[in-house]
PDB file of C-alpha atoms in Angstrom:
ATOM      1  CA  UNK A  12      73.336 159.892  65.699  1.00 39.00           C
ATOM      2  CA  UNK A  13      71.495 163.232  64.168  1.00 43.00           C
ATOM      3  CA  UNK A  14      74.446 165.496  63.244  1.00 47.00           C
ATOM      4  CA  UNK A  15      72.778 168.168  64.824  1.00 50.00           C
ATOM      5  CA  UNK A  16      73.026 166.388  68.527  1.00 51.00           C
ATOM      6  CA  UNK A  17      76.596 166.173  68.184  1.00 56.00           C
ATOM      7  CA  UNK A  18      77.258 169.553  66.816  1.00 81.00           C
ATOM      8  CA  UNK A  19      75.853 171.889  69.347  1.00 92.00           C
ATOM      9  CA  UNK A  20      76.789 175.628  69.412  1.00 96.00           C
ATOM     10  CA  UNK A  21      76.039 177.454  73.005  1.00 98.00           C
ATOM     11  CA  UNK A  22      76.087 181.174  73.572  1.00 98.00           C
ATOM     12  CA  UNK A  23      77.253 182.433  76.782  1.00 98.00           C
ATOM     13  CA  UNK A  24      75.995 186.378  77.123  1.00 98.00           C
ATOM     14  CA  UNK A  25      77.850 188.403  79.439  1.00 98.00           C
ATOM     15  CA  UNK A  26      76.932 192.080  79.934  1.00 98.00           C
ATOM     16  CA  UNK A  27      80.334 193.470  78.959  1.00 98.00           C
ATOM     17  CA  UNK A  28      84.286 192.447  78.954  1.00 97.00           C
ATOM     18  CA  UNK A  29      85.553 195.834  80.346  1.00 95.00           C
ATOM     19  CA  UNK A  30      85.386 197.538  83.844  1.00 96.00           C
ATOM     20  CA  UNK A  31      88.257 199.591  84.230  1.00 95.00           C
ATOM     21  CA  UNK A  32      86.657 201.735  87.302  1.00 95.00           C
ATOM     22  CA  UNK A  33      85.632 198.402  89.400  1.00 95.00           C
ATOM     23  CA  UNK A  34      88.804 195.447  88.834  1.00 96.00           C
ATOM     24  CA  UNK A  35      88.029 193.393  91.664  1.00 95.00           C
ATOM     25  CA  UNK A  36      84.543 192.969  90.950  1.00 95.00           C
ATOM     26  CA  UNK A  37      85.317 192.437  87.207  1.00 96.00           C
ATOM     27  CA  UNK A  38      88.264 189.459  88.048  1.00 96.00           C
ATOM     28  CA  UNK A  39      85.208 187.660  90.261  1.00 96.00           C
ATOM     29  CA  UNK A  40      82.320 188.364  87.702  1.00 96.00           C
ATOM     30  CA  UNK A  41      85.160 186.766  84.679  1.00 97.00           C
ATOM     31  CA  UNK A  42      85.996 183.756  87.376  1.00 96.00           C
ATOM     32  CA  UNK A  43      82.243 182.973  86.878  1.00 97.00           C
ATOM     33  CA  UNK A  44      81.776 183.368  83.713  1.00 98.00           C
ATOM     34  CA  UNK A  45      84.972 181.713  82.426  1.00 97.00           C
ATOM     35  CA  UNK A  46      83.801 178.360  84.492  1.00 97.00           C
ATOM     36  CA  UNK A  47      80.232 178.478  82.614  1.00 98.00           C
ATOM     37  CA  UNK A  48      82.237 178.526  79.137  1.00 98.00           C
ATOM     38  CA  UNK A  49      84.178 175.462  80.641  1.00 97.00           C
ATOM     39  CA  UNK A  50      82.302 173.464  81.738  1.00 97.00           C
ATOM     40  CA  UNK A  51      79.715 174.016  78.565  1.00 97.00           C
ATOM     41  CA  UNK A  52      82.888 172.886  76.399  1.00 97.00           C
ATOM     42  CA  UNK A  53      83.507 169.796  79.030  1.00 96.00           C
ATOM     43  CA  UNK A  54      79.892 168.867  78.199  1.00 95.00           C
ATOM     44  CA  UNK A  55      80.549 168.852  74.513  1.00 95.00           C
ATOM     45  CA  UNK A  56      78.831 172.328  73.196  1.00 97.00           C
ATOM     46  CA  UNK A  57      80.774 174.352  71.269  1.00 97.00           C
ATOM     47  CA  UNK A  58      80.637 177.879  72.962  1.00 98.00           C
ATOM     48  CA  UNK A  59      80.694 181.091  72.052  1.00 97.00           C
ATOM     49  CA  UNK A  60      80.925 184.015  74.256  1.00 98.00           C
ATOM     50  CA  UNK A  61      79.878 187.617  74.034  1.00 98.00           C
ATOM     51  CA  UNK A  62      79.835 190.794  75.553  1.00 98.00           C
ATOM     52  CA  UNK A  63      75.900 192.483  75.371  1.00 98.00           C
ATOM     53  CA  UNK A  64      77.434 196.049  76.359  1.00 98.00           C
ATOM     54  CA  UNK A  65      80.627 195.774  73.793  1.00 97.00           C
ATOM     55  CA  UNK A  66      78.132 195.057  70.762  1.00 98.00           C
ATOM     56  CA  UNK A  67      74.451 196.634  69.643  1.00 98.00           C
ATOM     57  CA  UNK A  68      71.670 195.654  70.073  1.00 98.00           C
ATOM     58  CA  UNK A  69      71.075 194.309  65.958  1.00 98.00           C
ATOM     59  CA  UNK A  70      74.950 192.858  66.239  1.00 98.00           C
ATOM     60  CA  UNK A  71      74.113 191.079  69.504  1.00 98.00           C
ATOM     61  CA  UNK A  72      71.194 189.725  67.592  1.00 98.00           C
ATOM     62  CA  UNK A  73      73.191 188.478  64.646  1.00 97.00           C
ATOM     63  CA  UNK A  74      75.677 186.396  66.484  1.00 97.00           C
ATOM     64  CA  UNK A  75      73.519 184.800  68.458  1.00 98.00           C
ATOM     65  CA  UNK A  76      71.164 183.823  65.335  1.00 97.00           C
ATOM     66  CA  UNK A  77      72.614 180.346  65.451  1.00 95.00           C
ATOM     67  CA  UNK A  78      72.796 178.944  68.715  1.00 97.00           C
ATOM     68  CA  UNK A  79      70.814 175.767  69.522  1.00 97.00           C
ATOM     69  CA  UNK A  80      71.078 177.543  73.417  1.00 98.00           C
ATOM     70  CA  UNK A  81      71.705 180.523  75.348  1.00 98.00           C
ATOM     71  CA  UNK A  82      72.853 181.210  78.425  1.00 98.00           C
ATOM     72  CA  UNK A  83      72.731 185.015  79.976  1.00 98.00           C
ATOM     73  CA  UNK A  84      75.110 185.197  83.059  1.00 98.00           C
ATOM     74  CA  UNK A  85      75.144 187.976  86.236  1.00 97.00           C
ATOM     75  CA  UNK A  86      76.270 191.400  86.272  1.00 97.00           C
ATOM     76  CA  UNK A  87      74.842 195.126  86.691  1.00 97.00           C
ATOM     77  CA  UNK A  88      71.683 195.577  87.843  1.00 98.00           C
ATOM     78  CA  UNK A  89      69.049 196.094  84.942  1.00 98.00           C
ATOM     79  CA  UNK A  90      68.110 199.855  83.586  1.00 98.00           C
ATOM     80  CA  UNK A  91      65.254 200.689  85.706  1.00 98.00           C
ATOM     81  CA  UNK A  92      63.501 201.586  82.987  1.00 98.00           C
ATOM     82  CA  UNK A  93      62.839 198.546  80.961  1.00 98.00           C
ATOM     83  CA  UNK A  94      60.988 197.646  84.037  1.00 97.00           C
ATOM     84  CA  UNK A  95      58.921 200.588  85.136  1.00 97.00           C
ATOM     85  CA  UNK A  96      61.228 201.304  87.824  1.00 97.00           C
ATOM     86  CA  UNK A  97      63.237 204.554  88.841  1.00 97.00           C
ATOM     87  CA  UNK A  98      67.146 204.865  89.839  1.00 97.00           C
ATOM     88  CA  UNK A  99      68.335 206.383  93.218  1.00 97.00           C
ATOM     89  CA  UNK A 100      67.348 203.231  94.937  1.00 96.00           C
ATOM     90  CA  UNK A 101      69.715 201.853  97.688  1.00 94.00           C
ATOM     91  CA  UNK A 102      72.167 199.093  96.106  1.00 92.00           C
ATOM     92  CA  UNK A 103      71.777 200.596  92.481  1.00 96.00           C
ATOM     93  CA  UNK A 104      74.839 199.997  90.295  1.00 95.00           C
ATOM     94  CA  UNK A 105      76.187 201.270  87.576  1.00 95.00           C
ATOM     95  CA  UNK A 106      73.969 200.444  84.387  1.00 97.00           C
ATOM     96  CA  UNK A 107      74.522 198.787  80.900  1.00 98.00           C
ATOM     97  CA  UNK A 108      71.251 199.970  79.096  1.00 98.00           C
ATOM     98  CA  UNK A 109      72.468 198.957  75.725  1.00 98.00           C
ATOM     99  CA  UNK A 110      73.511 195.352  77.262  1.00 98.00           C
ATOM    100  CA  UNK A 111      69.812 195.330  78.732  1.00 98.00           C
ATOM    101  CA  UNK A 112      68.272 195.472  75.315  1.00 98.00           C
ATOM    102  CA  UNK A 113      70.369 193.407  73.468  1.00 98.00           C
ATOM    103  CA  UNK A 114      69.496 190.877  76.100  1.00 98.00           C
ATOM    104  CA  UNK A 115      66.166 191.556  76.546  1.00 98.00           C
ATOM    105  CA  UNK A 116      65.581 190.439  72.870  1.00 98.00           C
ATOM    106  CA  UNK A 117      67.331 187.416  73.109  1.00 98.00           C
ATOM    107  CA  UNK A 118      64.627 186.431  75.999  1.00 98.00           C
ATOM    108  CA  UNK A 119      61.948 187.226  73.295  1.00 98.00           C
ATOM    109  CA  UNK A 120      63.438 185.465  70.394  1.00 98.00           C
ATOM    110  CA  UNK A 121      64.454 182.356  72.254  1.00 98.00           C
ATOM    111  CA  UNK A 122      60.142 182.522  73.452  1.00 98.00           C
ATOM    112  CA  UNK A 123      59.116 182.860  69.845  1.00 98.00           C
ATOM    113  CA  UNK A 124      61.846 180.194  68.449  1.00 97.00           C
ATOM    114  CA  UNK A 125      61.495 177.857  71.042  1.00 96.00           C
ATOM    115  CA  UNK A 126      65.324 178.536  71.731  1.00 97.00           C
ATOM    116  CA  UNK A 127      66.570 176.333  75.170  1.00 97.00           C
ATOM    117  CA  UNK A 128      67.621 179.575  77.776  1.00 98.00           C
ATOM    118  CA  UNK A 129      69.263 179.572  81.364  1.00 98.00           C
ATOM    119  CA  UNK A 130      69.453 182.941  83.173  1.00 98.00           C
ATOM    120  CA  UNK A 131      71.956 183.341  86.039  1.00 98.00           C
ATOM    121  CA  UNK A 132      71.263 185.594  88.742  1.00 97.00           C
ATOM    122  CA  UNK A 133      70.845 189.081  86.497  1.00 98.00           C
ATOM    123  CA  UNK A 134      70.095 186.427  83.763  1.00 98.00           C
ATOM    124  CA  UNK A 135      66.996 185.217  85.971  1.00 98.00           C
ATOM    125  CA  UNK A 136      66.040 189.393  86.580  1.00 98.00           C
ATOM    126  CA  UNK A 137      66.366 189.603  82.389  1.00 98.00           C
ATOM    127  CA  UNK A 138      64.180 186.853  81.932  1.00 98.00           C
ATOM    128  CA  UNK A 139      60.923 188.222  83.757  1.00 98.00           C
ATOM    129  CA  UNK A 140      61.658 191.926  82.764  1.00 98.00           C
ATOM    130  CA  UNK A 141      61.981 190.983  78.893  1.00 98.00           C
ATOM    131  CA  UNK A 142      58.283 188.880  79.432  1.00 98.00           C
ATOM    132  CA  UNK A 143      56.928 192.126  81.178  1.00 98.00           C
ATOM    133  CA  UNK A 144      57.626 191.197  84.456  1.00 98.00           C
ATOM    134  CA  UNK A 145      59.316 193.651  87.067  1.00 98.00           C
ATOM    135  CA  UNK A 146      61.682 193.651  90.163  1.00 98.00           C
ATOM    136  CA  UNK A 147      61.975 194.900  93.803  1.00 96.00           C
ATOM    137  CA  UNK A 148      64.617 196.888  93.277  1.00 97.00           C
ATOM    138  CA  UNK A 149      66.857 196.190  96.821  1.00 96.00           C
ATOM    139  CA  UNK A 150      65.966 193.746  99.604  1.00 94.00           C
ATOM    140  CA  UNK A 151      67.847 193.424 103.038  1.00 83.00           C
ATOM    141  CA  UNK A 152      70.224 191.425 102.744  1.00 71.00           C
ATOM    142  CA  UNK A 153      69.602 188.519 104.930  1.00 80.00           C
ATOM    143  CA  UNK A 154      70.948 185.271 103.788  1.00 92.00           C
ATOM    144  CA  UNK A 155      70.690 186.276  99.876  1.00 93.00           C
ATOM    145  CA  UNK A 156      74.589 188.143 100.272  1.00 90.00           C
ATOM    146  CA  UNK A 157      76.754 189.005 102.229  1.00 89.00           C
ATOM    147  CA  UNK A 158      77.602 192.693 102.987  1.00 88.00           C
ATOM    148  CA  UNK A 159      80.913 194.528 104.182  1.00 86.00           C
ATOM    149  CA  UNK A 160      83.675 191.889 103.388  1.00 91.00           C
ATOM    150  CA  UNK A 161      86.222 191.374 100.267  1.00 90.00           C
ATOM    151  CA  UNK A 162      84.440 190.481  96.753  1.00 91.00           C
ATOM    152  CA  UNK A 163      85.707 187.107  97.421  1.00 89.00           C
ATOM    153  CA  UNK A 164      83.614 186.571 100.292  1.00 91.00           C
ATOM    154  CA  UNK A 165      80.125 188.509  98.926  1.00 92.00           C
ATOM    155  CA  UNK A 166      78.819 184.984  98.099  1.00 93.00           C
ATOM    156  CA  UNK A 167      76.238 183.972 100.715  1.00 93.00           C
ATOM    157  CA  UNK A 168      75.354 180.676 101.096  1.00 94.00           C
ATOM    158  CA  UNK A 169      71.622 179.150 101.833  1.00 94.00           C
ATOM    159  CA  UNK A 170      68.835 176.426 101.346  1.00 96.00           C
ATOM    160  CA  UNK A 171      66.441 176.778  98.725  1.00 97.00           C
ATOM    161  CA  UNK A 172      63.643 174.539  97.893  1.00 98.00           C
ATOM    162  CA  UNK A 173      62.579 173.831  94.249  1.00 98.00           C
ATOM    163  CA  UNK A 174      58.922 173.291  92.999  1.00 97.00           C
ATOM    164  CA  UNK A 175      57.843 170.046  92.843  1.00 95.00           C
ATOM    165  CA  UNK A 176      57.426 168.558  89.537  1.00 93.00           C
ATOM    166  CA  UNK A 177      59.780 171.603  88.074  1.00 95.00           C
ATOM    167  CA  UNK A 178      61.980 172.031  84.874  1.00 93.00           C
ATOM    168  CA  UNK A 179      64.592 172.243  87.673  1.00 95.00           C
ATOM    169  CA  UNK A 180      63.724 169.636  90.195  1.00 95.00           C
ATOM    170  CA  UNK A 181      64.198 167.381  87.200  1.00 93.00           C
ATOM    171  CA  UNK A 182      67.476 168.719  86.321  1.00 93.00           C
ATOM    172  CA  UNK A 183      68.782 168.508  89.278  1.00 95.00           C
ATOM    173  CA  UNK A 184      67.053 165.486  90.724  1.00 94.00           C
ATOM    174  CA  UNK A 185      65.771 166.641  93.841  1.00 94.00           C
ATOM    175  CA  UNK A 186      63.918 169.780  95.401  1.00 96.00           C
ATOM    176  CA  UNK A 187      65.641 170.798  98.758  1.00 97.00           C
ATOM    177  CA  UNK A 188      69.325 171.947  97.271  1.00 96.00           C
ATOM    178  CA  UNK A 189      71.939 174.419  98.764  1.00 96.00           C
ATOM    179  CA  UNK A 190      73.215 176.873  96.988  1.00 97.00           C
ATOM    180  CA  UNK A 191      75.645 180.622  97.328  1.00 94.00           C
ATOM    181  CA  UNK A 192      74.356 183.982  96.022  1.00 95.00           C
ATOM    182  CA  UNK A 193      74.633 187.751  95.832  1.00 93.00           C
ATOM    183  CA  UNK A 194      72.039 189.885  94.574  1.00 94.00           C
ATOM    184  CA  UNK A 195      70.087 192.472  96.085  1.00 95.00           C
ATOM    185  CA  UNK A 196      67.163 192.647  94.096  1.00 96.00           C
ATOM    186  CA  UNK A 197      64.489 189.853  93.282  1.00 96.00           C
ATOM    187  CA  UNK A 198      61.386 189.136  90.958  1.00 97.00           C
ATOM    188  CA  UNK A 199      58.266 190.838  91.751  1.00 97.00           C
ATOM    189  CA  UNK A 200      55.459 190.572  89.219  1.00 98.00           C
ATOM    190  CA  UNK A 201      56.322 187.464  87.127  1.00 98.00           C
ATOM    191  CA  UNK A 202      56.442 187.923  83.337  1.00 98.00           C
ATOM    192  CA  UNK A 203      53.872 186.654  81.254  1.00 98.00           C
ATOM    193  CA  UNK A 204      54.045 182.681  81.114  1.00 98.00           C
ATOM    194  CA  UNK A 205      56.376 182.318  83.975  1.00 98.00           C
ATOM    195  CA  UNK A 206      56.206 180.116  87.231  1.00 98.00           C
ATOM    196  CA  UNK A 207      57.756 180.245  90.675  1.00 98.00           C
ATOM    197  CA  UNK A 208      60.176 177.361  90.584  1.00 98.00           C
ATOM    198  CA  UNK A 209      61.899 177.863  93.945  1.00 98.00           C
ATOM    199  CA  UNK A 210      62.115 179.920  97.146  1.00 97.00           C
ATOM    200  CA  UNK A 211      64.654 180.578 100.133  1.00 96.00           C
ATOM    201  CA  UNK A 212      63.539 180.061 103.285  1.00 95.00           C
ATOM    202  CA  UNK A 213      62.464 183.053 103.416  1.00 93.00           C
ATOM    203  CA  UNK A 214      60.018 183.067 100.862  1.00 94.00           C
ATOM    204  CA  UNK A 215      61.468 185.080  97.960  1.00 95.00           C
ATOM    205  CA  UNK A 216      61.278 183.525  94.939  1.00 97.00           C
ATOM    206  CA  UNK A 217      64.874 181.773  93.915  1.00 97.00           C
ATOM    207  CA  UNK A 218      64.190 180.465  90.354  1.00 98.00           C
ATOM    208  CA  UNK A 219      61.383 180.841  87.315  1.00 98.00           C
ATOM    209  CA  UNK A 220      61.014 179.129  84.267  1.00 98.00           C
ATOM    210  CA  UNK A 221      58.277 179.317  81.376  1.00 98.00           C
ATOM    211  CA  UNK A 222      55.403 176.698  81.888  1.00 97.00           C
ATOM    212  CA  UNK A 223      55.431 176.889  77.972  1.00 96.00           C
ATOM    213  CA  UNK A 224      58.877 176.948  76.818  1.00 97.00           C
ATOM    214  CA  UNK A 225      62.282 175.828  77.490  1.00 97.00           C
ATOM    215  CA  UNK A 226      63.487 179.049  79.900  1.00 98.00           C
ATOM    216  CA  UNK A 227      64.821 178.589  82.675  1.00 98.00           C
ATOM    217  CA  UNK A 228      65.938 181.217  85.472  1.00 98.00           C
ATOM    218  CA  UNK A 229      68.250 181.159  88.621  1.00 98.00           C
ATOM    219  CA  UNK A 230      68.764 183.529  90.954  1.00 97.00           C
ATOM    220  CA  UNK A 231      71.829 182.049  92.772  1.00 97.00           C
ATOM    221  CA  UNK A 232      75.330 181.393  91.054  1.00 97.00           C
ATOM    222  CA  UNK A 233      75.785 177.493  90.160  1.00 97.00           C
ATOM    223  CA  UNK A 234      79.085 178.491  88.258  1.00 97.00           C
ATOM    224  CA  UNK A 235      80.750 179.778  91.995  1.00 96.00           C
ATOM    225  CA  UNK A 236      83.567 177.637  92.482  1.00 93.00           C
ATOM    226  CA  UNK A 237      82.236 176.778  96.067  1.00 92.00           C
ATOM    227  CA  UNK A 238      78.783 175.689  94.691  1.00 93.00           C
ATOM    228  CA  UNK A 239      77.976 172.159  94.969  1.00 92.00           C
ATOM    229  CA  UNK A 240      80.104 170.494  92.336  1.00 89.00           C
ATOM    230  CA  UNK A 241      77.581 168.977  90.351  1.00 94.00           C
ATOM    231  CA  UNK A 242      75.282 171.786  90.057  1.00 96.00           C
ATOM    232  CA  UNK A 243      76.276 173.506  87.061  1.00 97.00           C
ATOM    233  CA  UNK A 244      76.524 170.503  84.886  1.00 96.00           C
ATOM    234  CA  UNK A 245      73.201 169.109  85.791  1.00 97.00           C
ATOM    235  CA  UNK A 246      71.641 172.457  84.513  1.00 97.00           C
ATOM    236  CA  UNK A 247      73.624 172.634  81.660  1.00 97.00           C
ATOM    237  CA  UNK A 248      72.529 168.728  80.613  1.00 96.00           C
ATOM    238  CA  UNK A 249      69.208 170.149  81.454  1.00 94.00           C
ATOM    239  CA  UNK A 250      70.001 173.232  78.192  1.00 95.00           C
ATOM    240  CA  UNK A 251      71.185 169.993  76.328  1.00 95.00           C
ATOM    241  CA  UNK A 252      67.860 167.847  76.953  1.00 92.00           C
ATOM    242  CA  UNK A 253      66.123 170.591  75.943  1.00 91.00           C
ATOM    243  CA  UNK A 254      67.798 170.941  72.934  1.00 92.00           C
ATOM    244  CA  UNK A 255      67.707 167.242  71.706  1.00 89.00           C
ATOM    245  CA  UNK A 256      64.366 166.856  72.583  1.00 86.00           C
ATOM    246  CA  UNK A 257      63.667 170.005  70.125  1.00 83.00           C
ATOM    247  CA  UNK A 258      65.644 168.729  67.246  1.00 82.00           C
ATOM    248  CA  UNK A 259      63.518 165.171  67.924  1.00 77.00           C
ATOM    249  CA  UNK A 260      60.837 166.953  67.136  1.00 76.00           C
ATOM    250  CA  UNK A 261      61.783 169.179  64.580  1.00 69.00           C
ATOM    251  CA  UNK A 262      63.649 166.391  62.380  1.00 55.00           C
ATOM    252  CA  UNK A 263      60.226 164.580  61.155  1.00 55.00           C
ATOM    253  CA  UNK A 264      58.630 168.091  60.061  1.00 47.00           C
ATOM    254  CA  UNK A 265      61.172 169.283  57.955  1.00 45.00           C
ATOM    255  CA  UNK A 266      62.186 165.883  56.521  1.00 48.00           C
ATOM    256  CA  UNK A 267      58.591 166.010  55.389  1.00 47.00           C
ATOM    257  CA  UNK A 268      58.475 169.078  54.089  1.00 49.00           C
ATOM    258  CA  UNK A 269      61.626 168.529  52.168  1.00 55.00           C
ATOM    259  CA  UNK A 270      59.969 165.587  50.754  1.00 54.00           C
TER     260      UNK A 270
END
């Protein structure tokens, strides 16, 4: 087998490994996290994980130059800037503008380089802001979380239905799914290049990917421990397909260009 199918290196971005002011919320935001980097490694990547907000912008950059995929989890909500937005809006939280466009340029790299990329709830929001998309900034709650109870209970869970014929219908093998989330803001204008792939019941959109490239977005949290158990892995083979099928590809061009 190509050494480069066996061999391959996944980047988990978080937006930072510090909240001193906010513990509870920073234990359930690691508990997520640390079960993406887990079950990446069960899959066979090797996985590297890093902090956007602990690095800059350039460093962020450099070590992530050689991952075969990327994966940008939740958090803070995004600067409201980067999206045309203002702050004083109900919701907002605290704000990691140098994690924002660190990550932000890791959406437009992975475009240009053709770099396999799953977005996790703020991951999905940094996708479509980094293509020039923007966001409503806070919804009612509704079924997307739930309000006034213990961190450990903000997960709220609900139906979504996935495009047919979707990056993520494929991945996860069928289009009506249930799933838990907690996020009070949503895509509104979709960034250049990207589709709809999903929508709660009631009507806001739930996932995106590129119609071009291999990025995908999800606004709910596979990696919850209460999410359906298989959920996570299927997306992450879906990062691995994506990869294989690239280095396919690739193999024959520069084996005749070497030549």
């Amino acid at each position: 087998m190509n050494e480069e199918l066996t061999n391959r290196m996944l980047v988990v971005v978080e937006v930072t490994t510090a909240r001193p002011d906010r513990p509870a919320y920073h234990a359930k935001v690691q508990v997520l996290n640390s079960r993406v980097v887990a079950e990446a490694k069960a899959a066979g990547w090797s996985v590297t994980r890093v902090a956007a907000a602990d690095v800059t912008p350039a460093d962020l950059s450099r070590l992530t130059a050689d991952a075969d995929a990327l994966v940008i989890v939740g958090g803070e909500d995004i600067t409201p800037s980067y999206y045309g937005g203002t702050t004083g809006y109900e919701g907002e939280t605290a704000h990691f503008a140098t994690a924002d466009e660190g990550q932000i340029s890791l959406v437009q790299r992975a475009l240009a380089l053709g770099t396999p990329l799953l977005g996790i709830c703020r991951g999905l929001q940094i996708i479509n802001v980094a293509l020039g998309g923007t966001l409503v900034q806070h919804i009612d709650d509704g079924i997307h979380k739930n309000t006034d109870v213990p961190i450990d209970q903000i997960l709220s869970t609900h139906d979504v239905t996935l495009a047919a014929g979707s990056t993520l219908a494929w991945s996860l093998g069928r289009v009506d799914i249930s799933v838990q989330s907690a996020h009070h803001q949503i895509v509104d204008r979709l960034g250049a290049g990207l589709l709809a792939a999903a929508h709660a019941p009631d009507g806001l959109i739930e996932a995106l990917e590129h119609e071009s490239a291999p990025i995908v977005g999800v606004q709910w949290h596979p990696e919850a421990p209460d999410s359906p158990v298989d959920q996570l892995s299927l997306l992450l083979a879906g990062l691995t397909a994506q990869h294989d099928a690239r280095v396919r590809v690739e193999a024959p061009i520069t084996s005749a260009l070497a030549a």
